[in-house]
Amino acid sequence: MADNPTLSWEDVAQRYGRKIYTFAYRLTGNPDDAADLVQEVLLRVRKGLSSYTPGSFDGWLWRITRNAFLDGVRKKKRRPTQPLPDGDYSTLGSSPSPDEVLASVRLSDDVQSALLKLPYEFREAVVLCDVVGLTYDEIADAVDIPVGTVRSRIHRGRSMLRGLLTWPV
């Protein structure tokens, strides 16, 4: 795929859309925020695809996703939001339930909650490795850090997860 410089935006959306959503959901912990992040990533891919130079396409794509997430975090810090009041949301339209969308990538609530408690650097590494399925080299390329740092973050992140999860004895 990295050898094909004429890759269309539609191809990227079809082949990587679900993986981008999975990564986005694990980072945000919210299906709506994840969908917004995917949309932002695909817009950035559409803008940048014409200037993409062949290389590690996966690394380029995950770097865009990571940067879009960090930009969103910074934006939320600048503009705090307030949730809508409780009420009848039936007029907002219908969409697939989160259970339908996440059926194939669903983690238990306690695992997702523990994942969200990890510092961003460790959460990012663990999600890219254990949920998205990238290799250490691909993660290092996407995050722009040495492979040794990736290994360290994954190891420490998994250790923190074990400490946050309490299993029945």
PDB file of N, CA, C and O in Angstrom, residues 97-137:
ATOM      1  N   SER A  97     -26.594   2.259  17.520  1.00  0.00           N
ATOM      2  CA  SER A  97     -26.203   2.328  18.923  1.00  0.00           C
ATOM      3  C   SER A  97     -24.708   2.055  19.042  1.00  0.00           C
ATOM      4  O   SER A  97     -24.112   1.391  18.181  1.00  0.00           O
ATOM      5  N   PRO A  98     -24.092   2.545  20.100  1.00  0.00           N
ATOM      6  CA  PRO A  98     -22.667   2.266  20.298  1.00  0.00           C
ATOM      7  C   PRO A  98     -22.363   0.775  20.341  1.00  0.00           C
ATOM      8  O   PRO A  98     -21.321   0.340  19.876  1.00  0.00           O
ATOM      9  N   ASP A  99     -23.305  -0.019  20.869  1.00  0.00           N
ATOM     10  CA  ASP A  99     -23.086  -1.462  20.910  1.00  0.00           C
ATOM     11  C   ASP A  99     -22.995  -2.061  19.515  1.00  0.00           C
ATOM     12  O   ASP A  99     -22.191  -2.958  19.265  1.00  0.00           O
ATOM     13  N   GLU A 100     -23.804  -1.556  18.602  1.00  0.00           N
ATOM     14  CA  GLU A 100     -23.751  -2.052  17.226  1.00  0.00           C
ATOM     15  C   GLU A 100     -22.454  -1.651  16.546  1.00  0.00           C
ATOM     16  O   GLU A 100     -21.834  -2.438  15.841  1.00  0.00           O
ATOM     17  N   VAL A 101     -22.044  -0.405  16.765  1.00  0.00           N
ATOM     18  CA  VAL A 101     -20.839   0.100  16.119  1.00  0.00           C
ATOM     19  C   VAL A 101     -19.598  -0.586  16.674  1.00  0.00           C
ATOM     20  O   VAL A 101     -18.661  -0.903  15.954  1.00  0.00           O
ATOM     21  N   LEU A 102     -19.582  -0.818  17.971  1.00  0.00           N
ATOM     22  CA  LEU A 102     -18.377  -1.336  18.619  1.00  0.00           C
ATOM     23  C   LEU A 102     -18.384  -2.833  18.887  1.00  0.00           C
ATOM     24  O   LEU A 102     -17.539  -3.331  19.614  1.00  0.00           O
ATOM     25  N   ALA A 103     -19.329  -3.537  18.287  1.00  0.00           N
ATOM     26  CA  ALA A 103     -19.472  -4.959  18.589  1.00  0.00           C
ATOM     27  C   ALA A 103     -18.173  -5.738  18.405  1.00  0.00           C
ATOM     28  O   ALA A 103     -17.851  -6.614  19.201  1.00  0.00           O
ATOM     29  N   SER A 104     -17.419  -5.409  17.385  1.00  0.00           N
ATOM     30  CA  SER A 104     -16.217  -6.186  17.111  1.00  0.00           C
ATOM     31  C   SER A 104     -14.993  -5.711  17.903  1.00  0.00           C
ATOM     32  O   SER A 104     -13.987  -6.416  17.959  1.00  0.00           O
ATOM     33  N   VAL A 105     -15.058  -4.532  18.483  1.00  0.00           N
ATOM     34  CA  VAL A 105     -13.881  -4.007  19.175  1.00  0.00           C
ATOM     35  C   VAL A 105     -14.180  -3.623  20.622  1.00  0.00           C
ATOM     36  O   VAL A 105     -13.427  -2.900  21.232  1.00  0.00           O
ATOM     37  N   ARG A 106     -15.247  -4.123  21.164  1.00  0.00           N
ATOM     38  CA  ARG A 106     -15.705  -3.714  22.490  1.00  0.00           C
ATOM     39  C   ARG A 106     -14.824  -4.289  23.587  1.00  0.00           C
ATOM     40  O   ARG A 106     -14.553  -5.479  23.635  1.00  0.00           O
ATOM     41  N   LEU A 107     -14.394  -3.422  24.475  1.00  0.00           N
ATOM     42  CA  LEU A 107     -13.705  -3.828  25.694  1.00  0.00           C
ATOM     43  C   LEU A 107     -14.702  -3.707  26.836  1.00  0.00           C
ATOM     44  O   LEU A 107     -15.628  -2.904  26.773  1.00  0.00           O
ATOM     45  N   SER A 108     -14.491  -4.461  27.893  1.00  0.00           N
ATOM     46  CA  SER A 108     -15.395  -4.343  29.033  1.00  0.00           C
ATOM     47  C   SER A 108     -15.281  -2.934  29.622  1.00  0.00           C
ATOM     48  O   SER A 108     -14.277  -2.242  29.450  1.00  0.00           O
ATOM     49  N   ASP A 109     -16.314  -2.505  30.324  1.00  0.00           N
ATOM     50  CA  ASP A 109     -16.346  -1.155  30.879  1.00  0.00           C
ATOM     51  C   ASP A 109     -15.206  -0.905  31.859  1.00  0.00           C
ATOM     52  O   ASP A 109     -14.636   0.183  31.882  1.00  0.00           O
ATOM     53  N   ASP A 110     -14.847  -1.925  32.652  1.00  0.00           N
ATOM     54  CA  ASP A 110     -13.768  -1.711  33.616  1.00  0.00           C
ATOM     55  C   ASP A 110     -12.411  -1.569  32.911  1.00  0.00           C
ATOM     56  O   ASP A 110     -11.584  -0.752  33.322  1.00  0.00           O
ATOM     57  N   VAL A 111     -12.204  -2.290  31.829  1.00  0.00           N
ATOM     58  CA  VAL A 111     -10.957  -2.164  31.075  1.00  0.00           C
ATOM     59  C   VAL A 111     -10.888  -0.795  30.395  1.00  0.00           C
ATOM     60  O   VAL A 111      -9.867  -0.109  30.443  1.00  0.00           O
ATOM     61  N   GLN A 112     -11.989  -0.382  29.773  1.00  0.00           N
ATOM     62  CA  GLN A 112     -12.015   0.928  29.121  1.00  0.00           C
ATOM     63  C   GLN A 112     -11.806   2.043  30.143  1.00  0.00           C
ATOM     64  O   GLN A 112     -11.070   2.993  29.897  1.00  0.00           O
ATOM     65  N   SER A 113     -12.430   1.928  31.297  1.00  0.00           N
ATOM     66  CA  SER A 113     -12.273   2.940  32.347  1.00  0.00           C
ATOM     67  C   SER A 113     -10.821   2.995  32.817  1.00  0.00           C
ATOM     68  O   SER A 113     -10.254   4.082  32.992  1.00  0.00           O
ATOM     69  N   ALA A 114     -10.212   1.834  33.023  1.00  0.00           N
ATOM     70  CA  ALA A 114      -8.812   1.791  33.448  1.00  0.00           C
ATOM     71  C   ALA A 114      -7.908   2.362  32.358  1.00  0.00           C
ATOM     72  O   ALA A 114      -6.949   3.079  32.643  1.00  0.00           O
ATOM     73  N   LEU A 115      -8.215   2.074  31.115  1.00  0.00           N
ATOM     74  CA  LEU A 115      -7.430   2.583  29.992  1.00  0.00           C
ATOM     75  C   LEU A 115      -7.456   4.108  29.965  1.00  0.00           C
ATOM     76  O   LEU A 115      -6.433   4.754  29.742  1.00  0.00           O
ATOM     77  N   LEU A 116      -8.603   4.687  30.236  1.00  0.00           N
ATOM     78  CA  LEU A 116      -8.728   6.143  30.230  1.00  0.00           C
ATOM     79  C   LEU A 116      -8.005   6.806  31.403  1.00  0.00           C
ATOM     80  O   LEU A 116      -7.713   7.997  31.364  1.00  0.00           O
ATOM     81  N   LYS A 117      -7.701   6.030  32.440  1.00  0.00           N
ATOM     82  CA  LYS A 117      -6.969   6.574  33.593  1.00  0.00           C
ATOM     83  C   LYS A 117      -5.461   6.614  33.365  1.00  0.00           C
ATOM     84  O   LYS A 117      -4.737   7.268  34.109  1.00  0.00           O
ATOM     85  N   LEU A 118      -4.996   5.911  32.336  1.00  0.00           N
ATOM     86  CA  LEU A 118      -3.563   5.914  32.042  1.00  0.00           C
ATOM     87  C   LEU A 118      -3.143   7.276  31.502  1.00  0.00           C
ATOM     88  O   LEU A 118      -3.905   7.922  30.795  1.00  0.00           O
ATOM     89  N   PRO A 119      -1.917   7.710  31.808  1.00  0.00           N
ATOM     90  CA  PRO A 119      -1.409   8.926  31.159  1.00  0.00           C
ATOM     91  C   PRO A 119      -1.406   8.720  29.640  1.00  0.00           C
ATOM     92  O   PRO A 119      -1.227   7.607  29.151  1.00  0.00           O
ATOM     93  N   TYR A 120      -1.599   9.810  28.911  1.00  0.00           N
ATOM     94  CA  TYR A 120      -1.792   9.729  27.461  1.00  0.00           C
ATOM     95  C   TYR A 120      -0.706   8.923  26.757  1.00  0.00           C
ATOM     96  O   TYR A 120      -1.013   8.090  25.907  1.00  0.00           O
ATOM     97  N   GLU A 121       0.560   9.140  27.077  1.00  0.00           N
ATOM     98  CA  GLU A 121       1.654   8.476  26.367  1.00  0.00           C
ATOM     99  C   GLU A 121       1.558   6.956  26.488  1.00  0.00           C
ATOM    100  O   GLU A 121       1.802   6.233  25.534  1.00  0.00           O
ATOM    101  N   PHE A 122       1.193   6.470  27.675  1.00  0.00           N
ATOM    102  CA  PHE A 122       1.095   5.033  27.885  1.00  0.00           C
ATOM    103  C   PHE A 122      -0.176   4.476  27.250  1.00  0.00           C
ATOM    104  O   PHE A 122      -0.168   3.399  26.659  1.00  0.00           O
ATOM    105  N   ARG A 123      -1.281   5.217  27.354  1.00  0.00           N
ATOM    106  CA  ARG A 123      -2.544   4.791  26.747  1.00  0.00           C
ATOM    107  C   ARG A 123      -2.372   4.675  25.242  1.00  0.00           C
ATOM    108  O   ARG A 123      -2.787   3.702  24.627  1.00  0.00           O
ATOM    109  N   GLU A 124      -1.743   5.677  24.647  1.00  0.00           N
ATOM    110  CA  GLU A 124      -1.540   5.675  23.202  1.00  0.00           C
ATOM    111  C   GLU A 124      -0.747   4.445  22.764  1.00  0.00           C
ATOM    112  O   GLU A 124      -1.133   3.751  21.819  1.00  0.00           O
ATOM    113  N   ALA A 125       0.344   4.149  23.447  1.00  0.00           N
ATOM    114  CA  ALA A 125       1.187   3.011  23.076  1.00  0.00           C
ATOM    115  C   ALA A 125       0.447   1.684  23.240  1.00  0.00           C
ATOM    116  O   ALA A 125       0.505   0.816  22.358  1.00  0.00           O
ATOM    117  N   VAL A 126      -0.256   1.529  24.357  1.00  0.00           N
ATOM    118  CA  VAL A 126      -0.977   0.279  24.605  1.00  0.00           C
ATOM    119  C   VAL A 126      -2.098   0.089  23.586  1.00  0.00           C
ATOM    120  O   VAL A 126      -2.278  -0.998  23.045  1.00  0.00           O
ATOM    121  N   VAL A 127      -2.834   1.154  23.280  1.00  0.00           N
ATOM    122  CA  VAL A 127      -3.931   1.042  22.314  1.00  0.00           C
ATOM    123  C   VAL A 127      -3.396   0.724  20.927  1.00  0.00           C
ATOM    124  O   VAL A 127      -3.928  -0.149  20.233  1.00  0.00           O
ATOM    125  N   LEU A 128      -2.346   1.423  20.500  1.00  0.00           N
ATOM    126  CA  LEU A 128      -1.787   1.156  19.179  1.00  0.00           C
ATOM    127  C   LEU A 128      -1.281  -0.277  19.060  1.00  0.00           C
ATOM    128  O   LEU A 128      -1.413  -0.904  18.009  1.00  0.00           O
ATOM    129  N   CYS A 129      -0.730  -0.810  20.134  1.00  0.00           N
ATOM    130  CA  CYS A 129      -0.196  -2.170  20.090  1.00  0.00           C
ATOM    131  C   CYS A 129      -1.293  -3.222  20.266  1.00  0.00           C
ATOM    132  O   CYS A 129      -1.460  -4.103  19.427  1.00  0.00           O
ATOM    133  N   ASP A 130      -2.043  -3.122  21.353  1.00  0.00           N
ATOM    134  CA  ASP A 130      -2.960  -4.196  21.732  1.00  0.00           C
ATOM    135  C   ASP A 130      -4.344  -4.106  21.102  1.00  0.00           C
ATOM    136  O   ASP A 130      -5.028  -5.116  20.989  1.00  0.00           O
ATOM    137  N   VAL A 131      -4.775  -2.924  20.704  1.00  0.00           N
ATOM    138  CA  VAL A 131      -6.105  -2.789  20.104  1.00  0.00           C
ATOM    139  C   VAL A 131      -6.010  -2.639  18.588  1.00  0.00           C
ATOM    140  O   VAL A 131      -6.664  -3.356  17.843  1.00  0.00           O
ATOM    141  N   VAL A 132      -5.168  -1.710  18.133  1.00  0.00           N
ATOM    142  CA  VAL A 132      -5.037  -1.483  16.690  1.00  0.00           C
ATOM    143  C   VAL A 132      -4.192  -2.578  16.054  1.00  0.00           C
ATOM    144  O   VAL A 132      -4.419  -2.958  14.921  1.00  0.00           O
ATOM    145  N   GLY A 133      -3.206  -3.090  16.786  1.00  0.00           N
ATOM    146  CA  GLY A 133      -2.401  -4.194  16.277  1.00  0.00           C
ATOM    147  C   GLY A 133      -1.147  -3.787  15.525  1.00  0.00           C
ATOM    148  O   GLY A 133      -0.630  -4.559  14.728  1.00  0.00           O
ATOM    149  N   LEU A 134      -0.645  -2.587  15.787  1.00  0.00           N
ATOM    150  CA  LEU A 134       0.581  -2.152  15.117  1.00  0.00           C
ATOM    151  C   LEU A 134       1.802  -2.808  15.761  1.00  0.00           C
ATOM    152  O   LEU A 134       1.785  -3.165  16.935  1.00  0.00           O
ATOM    153  N   THR A 135       2.857  -2.933  14.981  1.00  0.00           N
ATOM    154  CA  THR A 135       4.122  -3.440  15.511  1.00  0.00           C
ATOM    155  C   THR A 135       4.835  -2.316  16.249  1.00  0.00           C
ATOM    156  O   THR A 135       4.488  -1.138  16.111  1.00  0.00           O
ATOM    157  N   TYR A 136       5.857  -2.668  17.013  1.00  0.00           N
ATOM    158  CA  TYR A 136       6.624  -1.658  17.744  1.00  0.00           C
ATOM    159  C   TYR A 136       7.239  -0.643  16.780  1.00  0.00           C
ATOM    160  O   TYR A 136       7.254   0.551  17.047  1.00  0.00           O
ATOM    161  N   ASP A 137       7.739  -1.132  15.651  1.00  0.00           N
ATOM    162  CA  ASP A 137       8.344  -0.228  14.667  1.00  0.00           C
ATOM    163  C   ASP A 137       7.314   0.731  14.086  1.00  0.00           C
ATOM    164  O   ASP A 137       7.593   1.916  13.891  1.00  0.00           O
TER     165      ASP A 137
END
